[in-house]
Tab-separated table of C-alpha atoms in Angstrom:
chain	number	residue	atom	x	y	z
V	26	MET	CA	34.707	-11.446	52.459
V	27	PRO	CA	38.681	-13.065	52.120
V	28	VAL	CA	38.706	-13.827	47.711
V	29	GLU	CA	39.358	-17.208	48.404
V	30	ALA	CA	36.206	-17.627	49.306
V	31	LEU	CA	34.886	-17.509	45.604
V	32	MET	CA	32.950	-19.706	44.105
V	33	ASP	CA	32.376	-20.580	40.621
V	34	ASP	CA	28.124	-20.068	41.630
V	35	ASP	CA	28.320	-16.503	42.930
V	36	LEU	CA	31.054	-15.808	40.161
V	37	ASP	CA	28.380	-17.142	37.517
V	38	GLU	CA	25.547	-15.511	38.540
V	39	LEU	CA	28.168	-12.378	39.061
V	40	ALA	CA	28.305	-12.585	35.171
V	41	TRP	CA	24.444	-12.496	34.527
V	42	LEU	CA	23.897	-9.955	37.182
V	43	ASN	CA	22.518	-6.631	35.791
V	44	LEU	CA	19.835	-3.628	37.062
V	45	ASP	CA	17.623	-5.383	35.551
V	46	ASP	CA	17.413	-7.805	37.894
V	47	VAL	CA	18.708	-5.591	41.113
V	48	SER	CA	15.616	-3.331	40.406
V	49	GLN	CA	13.308	-6.431	40.096
V	50	THR	CA	14.426	-7.917	43.433
V	51	LEU	CA	12.356	-6.988	46.590
V	52	ASP	CA	13.329	-10.401	48.765
V	53	VAL	CA	15.669	-8.475	51.671
V	54	SER	CA	17.910	-11.896	51.403
V	55	GLU	CA	18.159	-12.070	47.648
V	56	ILE	CA	19.499	-8.184	47.995
V	57	GLU	CA	22.269	-9.399	50.400
V	58	HIS	CA	23.707	-12.734	48.340
V	59	LEU	CA	23.560	-9.555	45.288
V	60	TYR	CA	25.564	-7.275	47.902
V	61	GLN	CA	27.625	-9.663	48.876
V	62	THR	CA	28.086	-11.057	45.350
V	63	LEU	CA	29.215	-7.320	44.122
V	64	GLU	CA	32.080	-7.399	47.005
V	65	LEU	CA	33.076	-10.658	45.592
V	66	GLU	CA	33.443	-8.823	42.195
V	67	GLU	CA	35.000	-6.502	43.699
V	68	ALA	CA	37.381	-8.349	45.796
V	69	ARG	CA	38.468	-10.242	42.603
V	70	ILE	CA	39.225	-6.833	40.477
V	71	GLU	CA	41.650	-5.439	43.563
V	72	VAL	CA	44.119	-8.867	43.750
V	73	GLU	CA	43.882	-8.055	39.686
V	74	ILE	CA	44.587	-4.485	39.868
V	75	SER	CA	47.426	-5.960	42.287
V	76	ASP	CA	48.442	-8.077	39.807
V	77	CYS	CA	49.019	-5.370	37.113
V	78	VAL	CA	50.076	-3.177	39.334
V	79	GLU	CA	52.987	-6.076	41.022
V	80	HIS	CA	53.759	-7.258	36.914
V	81	ARG	CA	54.497	-3.613	35.155
V	82	ASN	CA	58.287	-3.539	36.166
V	83	SER	CA	58.211	-6.975	33.370
V	84	VAL	CA	55.994	-5.165	31.237
V	85	ASP	CA	58.165	-2.119	30.914
V	86	THR	CA	61.193	-3.781	30.847
V	87	ARG	CA	59.548	-5.828	28.362
V	88	LEU	CA	58.538	-3.106	26.547
V	89	ALA	CA	61.793	-1.679	26.228
V	90	GLN	CA	62.552	-4.645	24.893
V	91	LEU	CA	60.936	-4.467	21.725
V	92	SER	CA	61.621	-0.301	21.619
V	93	ALA	CA	65.617	-1.453	21.435
V	94	LEU	CA	64.292	-4.275	19.099
V	95	HIS	CA	62.507	-1.491	17.225
V	96	LYS	CA	65.511	0.514	16.046
V	97	SER	CA	67.753	-2.823	16.269
V	98	VAL	CA	65.653	-3.428	12.874
V	99	GLU	CA	65.530	0.470	11.293
V	100	ALA	CA	69.589	0.185	11.861
V	101	THR	CA	69.125	-3.544	9.863
V	102	ILE	CA	66.787	-2.017	7.157
V	103	LEU	CA	69.221	0.993	6.402
V	104	LEU	CA	72.116	-1.715	6.295
V	105	VAL	CA	70.190	-3.877	4.054
V	106	LYS	CA	68.931	-1.579	1.363
V	107	PRO	CA	72.540	-0.473	0.454
V	108	MET	CA	73.478	-4.513	-0.199
V	109	GLN	CA	69.838	-4.889	-2.401
V	110	ARG	CA	70.585	-2.375	-4.723
V	111	VAL	CA	74.045	-4.360	-4.784
V	112	ILE	CA	72.808	-7.351	-5.666
V	113	ASP	CA	69.540	-5.999	-8.287
V	114	ALA	CA	72.797	-4.495	-9.449
V	115	THR	CA	74.742	-7.288	-9.861
V	116	ALA	CA	72.482	-9.789	-10.676
V	117	GLY	CA	71.192	-7.664	-14.097
V	118	ASN	CA	74.657	-7.773	-14.871
V	119	ALA	CA	74.226	-12.033	-14.380
V	120	GLY	CA	72.185	-12.496	-16.839
V	121	ALA	CA	73.903	-9.589	-19.377
V	122	ILE	CA	76.854	-12.740	-19.154
V	123	SER	CA	74.545	-15.377	-19.519
V	124	GLY	CA	73.161	-14.125	-22.666
V	125	HIS	CA	77.048	-13.585	-23.737
V	126	VAL	CA	77.265	-17.047	-22.196
V	127	ARG	CA	74.788	-18.548	-24.388
V	128	GLU	CA	75.773	-16.386	-27.847
V	129	LEU	CA	79.357	-18.016	-27.722
V	130	ASP	CA	77.571	-21.019	-26.588
V	131	GLN	CA	75.871	-21.084	-29.778
V	132	GLU	CA	79.091	-19.802	-31.346
V	133	ARG	CA	80.484	-23.015	-30.453
V	134	VAL	CA	78.607	-24.726	-31.961
V	135	LYS	CA	78.284	-23.478	-35.162
V	136	LEU	CA	82.274	-23.976	-34.646
V	137	GLU	CA	82.214	-27.220	-33.705
V	138	HIS	CA	80.003	-28.555	-36.901
V	139	ALA	CA	81.912	-26.416	-39.239
V	140	LEU	CA	85.270	-28.580	-37.627
V	141	ASN	CA	83.229	-31.593	-37.885
V	142	THR	CA	82.264	-30.529	-42.033
V	143	VAL	CA	85.794	-29.600	-42.505
V	144	LYS	CA	87.525	-32.876	-41.330
V	145	GLU	CA	84.300	-35.199	-43.367
V	146	THR	CA	85.188	-33.165	-45.832
V	147	VAL	CA	89.357	-33.838	-45.952
V	148	GLU	CA	88.463	-37.398	-45.833
V	149	LEU	CA	85.874	-37.436	-48.600
V	150	LYS	CA	88.037	-36.152	-50.947
V	151	SER	CA	90.943	-38.513	-49.651
V	152	ARG	CA	88.238	-41.599	-50.365
V	153	LEU	CA	87.205	-40.160	-54.295
V	154	SER	CA	91.264	-39.995	-54.713
V	155	GLU	CA	91.261	-43.410	-54.441
V	156	LEU	CA	87.838	-44.510	-55.717
V	157	LEU	CA	89.008	-42.886	-59.073
V	158	THR	CA	93.182	-45.573	-57.976
V	159	ALA	CA	90.565	-48.296	-57.240
V	160	MET	CA	88.074	-48.429	-60.026
V	161	GLU	CA	91.188	-47.455	-63.084
V	162	THR	CA	92.789	-50.340	-61.670
V	163	ARG	CA	89.771	-52.968	-61.104
V	164	ASP	CA	89.626	-53.359	-58.230
V	165	VAL	CA	85.948	-53.322	-57.509
V	166	ASP	CA	86.196	-54.649	-54.308
V	167	ARG	CA	88.468	-51.966	-53.099
V	168	ALA	CA	85.902	-49.230	-54.460
V	169	SER	CA	82.406	-51.337	-53.414
V	170	LEU	CA	83.894	-50.881	-50.126
V	171	LEU	CA	84.824	-46.854	-50.866
V	172	VAL	CA	81.455	-46.292	-52.252
V	173	HIS	CA	79.909	-48.091	-49.180
V	174	GLU	CA	81.855	-45.432	-46.364
V	175	TYR	CA	80.762	-42.035	-48.805
V	176	LYS	CA	77.131	-43.386	-47.624
V	177	ALA	CA	78.373	-42.517	-44.244
V	178	THR	CA	79.511	-38.975	-45.492
V	179	SER	CA	76.256	-36.811	-43.510
V	180	SER	CA	74.095	-34.398	-46.221
V	181	ASP	CA	75.324	-31.342	-44.503
V	182	THR	CA	78.952	-31.883	-45.544
V	183	LEU	CA	77.449	-32.848	-49.020
V	184	ASP	CA	75.547	-29.370	-49.167
V	185	SER	CA	78.404	-26.935	-47.282
V	186	PRO	CA	80.484	-24.474	-49.049
V	187	PHE	CA	83.516	-26.516	-48.760
V	188	ILE	CA	82.651	-29.600	-51.226
V	189	ALA	CA	84.288	-27.600	-53.858
V	190	PHE	CA	87.186	-28.595	-52.192
V	191	ALA	CA	86.787	-32.197	-52.316
V	192	SER	CA	86.413	-32.706	-56.249
V	193	ASP	CA	88.126	-30.682	-58.710
V	194	SER	CA	85.556	-32.440	-61.423
V	195	SER	CA	82.567	-33.533	-60.265
V	196	PRO	CA	80.182	-32.857	-57.807
V	197	PRO	CA	80.531	-36.163	-54.756
V	198	ARG	CA	77.457	-37.508	-55.961
V	199	ASP	CA	78.309	-37.142	-60.032
V	200	ILE	CA	81.809	-39.250	-59.134
V	201	ILE	CA	80.289	-41.936	-56.720
V	202	ALA	CA	76.145	-42.227	-58.689
V	203	ALA	CA	78.975	-43.040	-62.177
V	204	ALA	CA	80.466	-45.160	-60.122
V	205	THR	CA	78.080	-47.387	-58.532
V	206	LYS	CA	76.696	-48.081	-61.579
V	207	GLU	CA	79.784	-48.873	-63.400
V	208	LEU	CA	80.710	-51.426	-60.066
V	209	VAL	CA	77.145	-52.569	-60.180
V	210	GLU	CA	77.260	-53.404	-64.374
V	211	ARG	CA	80.585	-55.342	-63.368
V	212	VAL	CA	80.065	-57.280	-60.190
V	213	THR	CA	76.677	-58.132	-62.355
V	214	PHE	CA	78.845	-59.558	-65.147
V	215	MET	CA	81.452	-61.082	-63.194
V	216	PHE	CA	78.820	-62.989	-60.870
V	217	ASN	CA	77.456	-64.367	-64.331
V	218	THR	CA	80.124	-65.412	-65.949
V	219	ALA	CA	82.088	-67.198	-62.218
V	220	VAL	CA	77.944	-68.589	-62.391
V	221	GLU	CA	78.708	-70.597	-66.197
V	222	SER	CA	82.255	-71.205	-64.178
V	223	SER	CA	80.462	-73.267	-62.042
V	224	ASN	CA	83.378	-70.978	-59.414
V	225	THR	CA	81.264	-71.003	-56.318
V	226	ARG	CA	84.528	-68.899	-54.673
V	227	GLU	CA	84.166	-65.869	-57.009
V	228	ILE	CA	79.757	-66.238	-56.785
V	229	GLY	CA	79.852	-65.636	-53.064
V	230	ARG	CA	81.995	-62.604	-53.423
V	231	CYS	CA	80.336	-61.300	-56.498
V	232	PHE	CA	77.349	-61.874	-53.896
V	233	ARG	CA	78.979	-59.965	-50.952
V	234	LEU	CA	79.049	-56.876	-52.743
V	235	PHE	CA	76.125	-56.585	-54.401
V	236	PRO	CA	74.578	-55.082	-50.784
V	237	GLN	CA	77.791	-52.464	-50.702
V	238	LEU	CA	76.517	-50.715	-53.223
V	239	GLY	CA	73.236	-51.220	-52.601
V	240	GLU	CA	71.783	-53.402	-55.157
V	241	THR	CA	71.571	-56.011	-52.039
V	242	GLN	CA	68.084	-57.019	-53.835
V	243	ARG	CA	69.856	-57.196	-57.441
V	244	GLY	CA	72.193	-59.850	-56.190
V	245	LEU	CA	69.368	-62.176	-53.741
V	246	ASP	CA	68.057	-62.181	-57.561
V	247	LEU	CA	70.777	-63.115	-59.275
V	248	TYR	CA	71.603	-65.770	-56.886
V	249	SER	CA	68.464	-66.938	-56.459
V	250	GLU	CA	68.121	-67.680	-59.910
V	251	PHE	CA	72.106	-69.192	-59.848
V	252	LEU	CA	70.915	-71.361	-56.698
V	253	CYS	CA	67.297	-72.025	-58.626
V	254	ALA	CA	69.662	-73.325	-61.720
V	255	ALA	CA	71.091	-75.283	-60.289
V	256	ILE	CA	68.589	-77.512	-58.385
V	257	THR	CA	67.135	-78.187	-61.882
V	258	ASP	CA	70.505	-79.407	-63.205
V	259	LYS	CA	71.236	-81.910	-60.753
V	260	THR	CA	67.332	-82.739	-60.675
V	261	ARG	CA	67.842	-83.844	-64.400
V	262	LEU	CA	71.259	-85.474	-63.589
V	263	ALA	CA	69.532	-86.878	-60.756
V	264	GLN	CA	66.803	-88.145	-63.436
V	265	VAL	CA	68.994	-89.665	-65.601
V	266	HIS	CA	70.956	-91.315	-63.705
V	267	THR	CA	67.656	-92.855	-63.052
V	268	THR	CA	66.849	-93.602	-66.388
V	269	TYR	CA	69.300	-95.749	-67.245
V	270	ALA	CA	70.125	-96.995	-63.653
């Protein structure tokens, strides 16, 4: 029987074929049907075998290609291994260099900090010299401004070993503290004198100096007292004029 005549039902039936079925079959027609099914299965197997034989050359070619590819991979692995050793060594060197770079960067930061400290120390020395001169010449405005600028000096600079270079006599903190105290007393005296003479321009000038000396609240208190006294005087004068009017 031709292979093309194979039916799905026959194949399904063959799939369940076993010796028990054959031994239990007593009907001649059933035996013939099973025999035909066996012939069909045999024909199908022969076709599959023929296909395998027909494609053998193609399979052999692919196997040969795979074998060649395997050899190529093995050769590549042999080439890669030395490169891997070089890469590992390079990575180790890079790690060591990176560590040195970090150390150099830390040293650079320290050096920049030291240079900035030296710069601030030189500026502080110049500022202290100007302050002493302003105190001697009783230039209250300039002295107050220099005290205000001193506050911008970082604590690192004031505590650094270079601070001794800023002053040959007393520590900068002591000089500033003494100058500030004296200036506050001077400005307070000037403010009171200006109030007594009703010099509003001088009063405004002194009022602006207190914040530079870190005495903002003192300035506000004195100015408030001045305003209250001025309002009281004007009120009293207004009452007097009203009485005699």
